[in-house]
Amino acid sequence: MFEEWFERKIRRRFSLRAVGITLGITFIILLFMPAQDIECSKAKNSCSIYTRTILSLNPTLTKQFRISDIDGFRIGSHRHHHRYNRYTSYIVNIYLKSGEKVSLANQTRSYERAQEICNHIANEDNYSLKGSFWKSLTDNY
């Protein structure tokens, strides 16, 4: 009887530790996971990419380029294989006339949504795509 009680107590204590460790690791990952904001303005002929984390209060300018320097867009794909979930995420790559490639960290699970992002950057007067930590975590922009 004492052995059964002791085993239950150890199991309960182990499960509480496992849940605590899992929540702690998830919280630490969220603290350092970057979110990316994109702001493009045809009037200013510029696109700015800002990166921020939960810890940083002000976003930092990561990349800035002119819209007239854009040579083209390509949409790349990446297959994710998890134990119970398999999906494809799409990433927008911007190619500049200088030969430089700018990859946006805002991935999406829809090819059509990636095309919309390309079209908005190229055609809209003022385009802004705000990053979100939850969307970054799930590749769901």
Short mmCIF file of C-alpha atoms in Angstrom, two decimals:
data_model
loop_
_atom_site.label_atom_id
_atom_site.label_comp_id
_atom_site.label_asym_id
_atom_site.label_seq_id
_atom_site.Cartn_x
_atom_site.Cartn_y
_atom_site.Cartn_z
CA MET A 1 0.00 0.00 0.00
CA PHE A 2 2.79 2.39 0.86
CA GLU A 3 4.56 1.47 -2.39
CA GLU A 4 1.49 2.31 -4.48
CA TRP A 5 1.08 5.66 -2.76
CA PHE A 6 4.78 6.41 -3.27
CA GLU A 7 4.62 5.49 -7.00
CA ARG A 8 1.59 7.76 -7.55
CA LYS A 9 3.35 10.63 -5.80
CA ILE A 10 6.47 10.17 -7.95
CA ARG A 11 4.39 9.95 -11.16
CA ARG A 12 2.46 13.11 -10.27
CA ARG A 13 5.65 14.98 -9.41
CA PHE A 14 7.30 13.83 -12.66
CA SER A 15 4.31 14.88 -14.79
CA LEU A 16 4.20 18.33 -13.15
CA ARG A 17 7.90 18.78 -13.84
CA ALA A 18 7.48 17.71 -17.47
CA VAL A 19 4.64 20.20 -17.99
CA GLY A 20 6.65 22.96 -16.30
CA ILE A 21 9.74 22.27 -18.40
CA THR A 22 7.67 22.22 -21.61
CA LEU A 23 6.01 25.54 -20.78
CA GLY A 24 9.34 27.08 -19.81
CA ILE A 25 11.03 26.04 -23.06
CA THR A 26 8.08 27.32 -25.09
CA PHE A 27 8.21 30.67 -23.29
CA ILE A 28 11.96 31.02 -23.88
CA ILE A 29 11.55 30.23 -27.59
CA LEU A 30 8.81 32.88 -27.88
CA LEU A 31 11.05 35.46 -26.22
CA PHE A 32 13.72 35.14 -28.89
CA MET A 33 11.62 34.30 -31.96
CA PRO A 34 11.74 37.21 -34.41
CA ALA A 35 8.70 38.72 -36.09
CA GLN A 36 9.15 40.71 -39.27
CA ASP A 37 7.27 43.84 -40.39
CA ILE A 38 7.32 44.98 -44.01
CA GLU A 39 6.44 48.51 -45.10
CA CYS A 40 6.50 49.53 -48.77
CA SER A 41 5.62 52.93 -50.20
CA LYS A 42 5.51 53.72 -53.92
CA ALA A 43 5.52 57.47 -53.21
CA LYS A 44 8.85 57.12 -51.38
CA ASN A 45 10.02 54.32 -53.73
CA SER A 46 11.20 52.31 -50.75
CA CYS A 47 10.60 49.06 -48.92
CA SER A 48 11.73 48.63 -45.33
CA ILE A 49 11.95 45.38 -43.42
CA TYR A 50 11.95 45.60 -39.63
CA THR A 51 12.67 42.77 -37.20
CA ARG A 52 11.55 42.66 -33.59
CA THR A 53 11.31 40.22 -30.72
CA ILE A 54 9.17 40.26 -27.60
CA LEU A 55 12.20 41.48 -25.63
CA SER A 56 12.97 44.44 -27.91
CA LEU A 57 10.58 47.35 -27.59
CA ASN A 58 11.64 49.07 -30.81
CA PRO A 59 11.89 47.22 -34.13
CA THR A 60 15.29 47.33 -35.82
CA LEU A 61 15.68 48.10 -39.51
CA THR A 62 17.00 44.92 -41.10
CA LYS A 63 16.88 45.73 -44.81
CA GLN A 64 15.87 48.67 -46.96
CA PHE A 65 15.71 48.82 -50.75
CA ARG A 66 13.98 50.75 -53.51
CA ILE A 67 10.91 49.36 -55.24
CA SER A 68 12.36 50.37 -58.62
CA ASP A 69 15.34 48.07 -57.92
CA ILE A 70 13.10 44.98 -57.76
CA ASP A 71 13.91 42.66 -60.65
CA GLY A 72 11.38 39.95 -59.81
CA PHE A 73 9.71 37.71 -57.26
CA ARG A 74 9.98 33.98 -56.74
CA ILE A 75 8.03 31.88 -54.32
CA GLY A 76 9.97 29.10 -52.66
CA SER A 77 8.48 26.17 -50.83
CA HIS A 78 9.53 24.03 -47.91
CA ARG A 79 7.98 20.74 -46.79
CA HIS A 80 7.55 20.29 -43.05
CA HIS A 81 7.37 16.77 -41.68
CA HIS A 82 6.17 16.51 -38.11
CA ARG A 83 4.98 13.40 -36.39
CA TYR A 84 1.25 14.08 -36.89
CA ASN A 85 1.29 17.07 -39.20
CA ARG A 86 2.76 17.47 -42.68
CA TYR A 87 2.41 20.69 -44.62
CA THR A 88 4.17 22.95 -47.13
CA SER A 89 5.09 26.52 -46.32
CA TYR A 90 5.82 29.16 -48.96
CA ILE A 91 8.34 31.97 -48.69
CA VAL A 92 8.58 35.11 -50.84
CA ASN A 93 12.00 35.82 -52.33
CA ILE A 94 12.61 39.27 -53.81
CA TYR A 95 15.39 39.57 -56.39
CA LEU A 96 16.98 42.97 -56.87
CA LYS A 97 18.68 44.27 -60.03
CA SER A 98 22.01 44.19 -58.21
CA GLY A 99 21.69 40.39 -57.98
CA GLU A 100 20.88 40.43 -54.29
CA LYS A 101 18.18 38.14 -52.93
CA VAL A 102 15.92 39.28 -50.08
CA SER A 103 13.97 36.48 -48.40
CA LEU A 104 11.01 37.47 -46.27
CA ALA A 105 10.71 35.60 -42.99
CA ASN A 106 6.90 35.80 -43.16
CA GLN A 107 6.05 32.34 -44.43
CA THR A 108 2.58 31.23 -45.38
CA ARG A 109 0.91 27.88 -45.91
CA SER A 110 -0.91 29.09 -49.02
CA TYR A 111 0.71 29.66 -52.42
CA GLU A 112 -2.07 32.11 -53.28
CA ARG A 113 -1.32 34.18 -50.16
CA ALA A 114 2.38 34.31 -51.13
CA GLN A 115 1.34 35.58 -54.59
CA GLU A 116 -0.87 38.22 -52.93
CA ILE A 117 2.09 39.46 -50.88
CA CYS A 118 4.17 39.77 -54.09
CA ASN A 119 1.35 41.62 -55.89
CA HIS A 120 0.78 44.00 -52.99
CA ILE A 121 4.47 44.89 -52.77
CA ALA A 122 4.67 45.53 -56.52
CA ASN A 123 1.34 47.29 -57.11
CA GLU A 124 -0.07 48.95 -53.98
CA ASP A 125 0.77 52.55 -53.13
CA ASN A 126 1.28 51.83 -49.42
CA TYR A 127 1.62 48.24 -48.27
CA SER A 128 2.26 47.10 -44.74
CA LEU A 129 2.52 43.54 -43.46
CA LYS A 130 2.77 43.35 -39.69
CA GLY A 131 4.51 40.40 -38.15
CA SER A 132 3.01 38.32 -35.38
CA PHE A 133 4.77 35.89 -33.09
CA TRP A 134 1.96 33.33 -33.31
CA LYS A 135 1.84 33.56 -37.09
CA SER A 136 5.63 33.17 -37.23
CA LEU A 137 5.39 30.11 -35.04
CA THR A 138 2.77 28.45 -37.25
CA ASP A 139 3.91 29.78 -40.70
CA ASN A 140 0.44 31.15 -41.26
CA TYR A 141 0.62 34.67 -42.74
#
